[in-house]
Amino acid sequence: MTTEPEHTDPVPDLTIPLSAADAQALGDDVGQLTQRFGAVLHGLAQLRAGGASLDDLETTIATSAELLDRLGGIQNAAVRQHAAEGGSYGELAKAMNVKRATAQYRRDTLLKNDPSPMERWATGSN
C-alpha cells in the first residue's frame, strides 16, 4: 500500500515542431539533441524534487555541459553568419540581449579565430 497520491493526469508528451526539411537537414543530431535535452530535464526534475544522488548530479552536470557546448557552437555559427550577411552590431546586440559594445566585442573576438569544433558541427562542416 502506498501513501503517494495517484496521478490521474497523463504525462505530457514533449513535442518539438520541426518541418520535414529541418529534420532531414539535422539527421541523427535530432535524436542525440533530444536525448540530451530530455536527460537535462530529468536532472532538473531531480533537483526540484530533491534527493538526487551524486551519480545523478554528475550525469546532469555532464549532460548539461555537453548541451551547452553544442548550443554555444550554434550561437557562434549564427553570429559568424550574421556578420557574413552584413548584420549590424546593433541588430546583434538586440538578438543577444546585450549592449552594443558587448555584441561588438563578442563578434570581433569570434571572427579573429577559426570556427571551433562545435561551430563546425553546427554548420555540418565537421
mmCIF file of C-alpha atoms in Angstrom:
data_model
loop_
_atom_site.group_PDB
_atom_site.id
_atom_site.type_symbol
_atom_site.label_atom_id
_atom_site.label_comp_id
_atom_site.label_asym_id
_atom_site.label_seq_id
_atom_site.Cartn_x
_atom_site.Cartn_y
_atom_site.Cartn_z
ATOM 1 C CA MET A 1 0.000 0.000 0.000
ATOM 2 C CA THR A 2 1.323 3.446 -0.874
ATOM 3 C CA THR A 3 0.557 6.850 0.564
ATOM 4 C CA GLU A 4 1.594 8.639 -2.625
ATOM 5 C CA PRO A 5 -1.260 10.410 -4.432
ATOM 6 C CA GLU A 6 -2.383 8.673 -7.554
ATOM 7 C CA HIS A 7 -1.552 10.513 -10.765
ATOM 8 C CA THR A 8 -4.680 10.825 -12.835
ATOM 9 C CA ASP A 9 -3.349 13.255 -15.430
ATOM 10 C CA PRO A 10 -1.378 11.725 -18.280
ATOM 11 C CA VAL A 11 2.268 12.644 -18.510
ATOM 12 C CA PRO A 12 2.536 15.294 -21.242
ATOM 13 C CA ASP A 13 4.470 14.441 -24.359
ATOM 14 C CA LEU A 14 7.210 16.814 -25.352
ATOM 15 C CA THR A 15 6.730 17.926 -28.922
ATOM 16 C CA ILE A 16 9.415 19.752 -30.830
ATOM 17 C CA PRO A 17 7.881 21.120 -34.017
ATOM 18 C CA LEU A 18 10.229 20.621 -36.957
ATOM 19 C CA SER A 19 9.463 20.648 -40.625
ATOM 20 C CA ALA A 20 10.423 17.587 -42.634
ATOM 21 C CA ALA A 21 13.161 19.656 -44.282
ATOM 22 C CA ASP A 22 14.557 20.699 -40.881
ATOM 23 C CA ALA A 23 14.534 17.125 -39.598
ATOM 24 C CA GLN A 24 16.268 15.924 -42.752
ATOM 25 C CA ALA A 25 18.925 18.650 -42.521
ATOM 26 C CA LEU A 26 19.631 17.719 -38.889
ATOM 27 C CA GLY A 27 19.748 13.974 -39.483
ATOM 28 C CA ASP A 28 20.805 11.877 -36.492
ATOM 29 C CA ASP A 29 21.547 15.003 -34.454
ATOM 30 C CA VAL A 30 17.805 15.394 -33.796
ATOM 31 C CA GLY A 31 17.736 12.230 -31.706
ATOM 32 C CA GLN A 32 21.013 12.980 -29.947
ATOM 33 C CA LEU A 33 19.981 16.513 -29.004
ATOM 34 C CA THR A 34 16.547 15.335 -27.905
ATOM 35 C CA GLN A 35 18.088 12.676 -25.663
ATOM 36 C CA ARG A 36 20.438 15.221 -24.092
ATOM 37 C CA PHE A 37 17.640 17.705 -23.576
ATOM 38 C CA GLY A 38 15.450 15.010 -22.027
ATOM 39 C CA ALA A 39 18.273 13.996 -19.683
ATOM 40 C CA VAL A 40 18.772 17.613 -18.620
ATOM 41 C CA LEU A 41 15.031 17.998 -17.988
ATOM 42 C CA HIS A 42 15.144 14.824 -15.886
ATOM 43 C CA GLY A 43 18.063 16.292 -13.927
ATOM 44 C CA LEU A 44 16.091 19.489 -13.398
ATOM 45 C CA ALA A 45 13.163 17.467 -12.081
ATOM 46 C CA GLN A 46 15.513 15.671 -9.681
ATOM 47 C CA LEU A 47 16.916 18.982 -8.479
ATOM 48 C CA ARG A 48 13.441 20.303 -7.819
ATOM 49 C CA ALA A 49 12.244 17.122 -6.120
ATOM 50 C CA GLY A 50 15.410 16.764 -4.044
ATOM 51 C CA GLY A 51 17.227 13.607 -3.181
ATOM 52 C CA ALA A 52 19.340 13.267 -6.328
ATOM 53 C CA SER A 53 22.355 11.027 -5.803
ATOM 54 C CA LEU A 54 25.894 12.156 -6.563
ATOM 55 C CA ASP A 55 25.784 9.993 -9.699
ATOM 56 C CA ASP A 56 22.541 11.676 -10.761
ATOM 57 C CA LEU A 57 24.039 15.120 -10.192
ATOM 58 C CA GLU A 58 27.212 14.245 -12.089
ATOM 59 C CA THR A 59 25.126 12.974 -15.002
ATOM 60 C CA THR A 60 23.118 16.200 -15.014
ATOM 61 C CA ILE A 61 26.308 18.270 -14.900
ATOM 62 C CA ALA A 62 27.956 16.322 -17.732
ATOM 63 C CA THR A 63 24.871 16.271 -19.945
ATOM 64 C CA SER A 64 24.108 19.948 -19.445
ATOM 65 C CA ALA A 65 27.759 20.775 -20.224
ATOM 66 C CA GLU A 66 27.522 18.795 -23.473
ATOM 67 C CA LEU A 67 24.302 20.568 -24.379
ATOM 68 C CA LEU A 68 25.749 23.996 -23.523
ATOM 69 C CA ASP A 69 28.782 23.276 -25.729
ATOM 70 C CA ARG A 70 26.520 22.469 -28.659
ATOM 71 C CA LEU A 71 24.296 25.490 -28.034
ATOM 72 C CA GLY A 72 27.413 27.673 -27.898
ATOM 73 C CA GLY A 73 28.515 26.264 -31.236
ATOM 74 C CA ILE A 74 25.111 27.013 -32.720
ATOM 75 C CA GLN A 75 25.183 30.568 -31.386
ATOM 76 C CA ASN A 76 28.731 31.191 -32.593
ATOM 77 C CA ALA A 77 27.932 29.841 -36.053
ATOM 78 C CA ALA A 78 24.876 32.101 -36.218
ATOM 79 C CA VAL A 79 26.905 35.133 -35.091
ATOM 80 C CA ARG A 80 29.570 34.379 -37.715
ATOM 81 C CA GLN A 81 26.907 34.012 -40.420
ATOM 82 C CA HIS A 82 25.145 37.180 -39.218
ATOM 83 C CA ALA A 83 28.405 39.083 -39.727
ATOM 84 C CA ALA A 84 28.946 37.493 -43.149
ATOM 85 C CA GLU A 85 25.449 38.582 -44.193
ATOM 86 C CA GLY A 86 26.171 42.178 -43.179
ATOM 87 C CA GLY A 87 24.280 42.204 -39.894
ATOM 88 C CA SER A 88 24.967 45.235 -37.719
ATOM 89 C CA TYR A 89 26.319 45.303 -34.190
ATOM 90 C CA GLY A 90 23.069 46.903 -33.072
ATOM 91 C CA GLU A 91 20.978 44.094 -34.532
ATOM 92 C CA LEU A 92 23.293 41.540 -32.964
ATOM 93 C CA ALA A 93 23.075 43.280 -29.586
ATOM 94 C CA LYS A 94 19.290 43.179 -29.740
ATOM 95 C CA ALA A 95 19.302 39.478 -30.647
ATOM 96 C CA MET A 96 21.762 38.680 -27.836
ATOM 97 C CA ASN A 97 20.018 40.967 -25.348
ATOM 98 C CA VAL A 98 23.282 42.734 -24.531
ATOM 99 C CA LYS A 99 24.734 46.202 -25.004
ATOM 100 C CA ARG A 100 26.054 47.087 -28.451
ATOM 101 C CA ALA A 101 29.646 47.260 -27.183
ATOM 102 C CA THR A 102 29.327 43.756 -25.736
ATOM 103 C CA ALA A 103 27.954 42.380 -29.003
ATOM 104 C CA GLN A 104 30.740 44.099 -30.933
ATOM 105 C CA TYR A 105 33.408 42.670 -28.637
ATOM 106 C CA ARG A 106 31.972 39.149 -28.793
ATOM 107 C CA ARG A 107 31.612 39.153 -32.568
ATOM 108 C CA ASP A 108 35.014 40.686 -33.200
ATOM 109 C CA THR A 109 36.652 38.187 -30.842
ATOM 110 C CA LEU A 110 34.836 35.294 -32.515
ATOM 111 C CA LEU A 111 35.820 36.403 -36.019
ATOM 112 C CA LYS A 112 39.512 36.575 -35.077
ATOM 113 C CA ASN A 113 39.501 32.805 -34.636
ATOM 114 C CA ASP A 114 38.736 29.826 -36.813
ATOM 115 C CA PRO A 115 35.438 28.073 -36.152
ATOM 116 C CA SER A 116 35.530 25.766 -33.134
ATOM 117 C CA PRO A 117 34.697 22.057 -33.440
ATOM 118 C CA MET A 118 31.202 22.739 -32.067
ATOM 119 C CA GLU A 119 30.734 25.597 -34.531
ATOM 120 C CA ARG A 120 31.793 23.287 -37.367
ATOM 121 C CA TRP A 121 29.365 20.667 -36.003
ATOM 122 C CA ALA A 122 26.578 23.284 -36.023
ATOM 123 C CA THR A 123 27.182 24.104 -39.669
ATOM 124 C CA GLY A 124 27.593 20.461 -40.641
ATOM 125 C CA SER A 125 31.158 21.020 -41.778
ATOM 126 C CA ASN A 126 32.915 18.831 -39.208
#
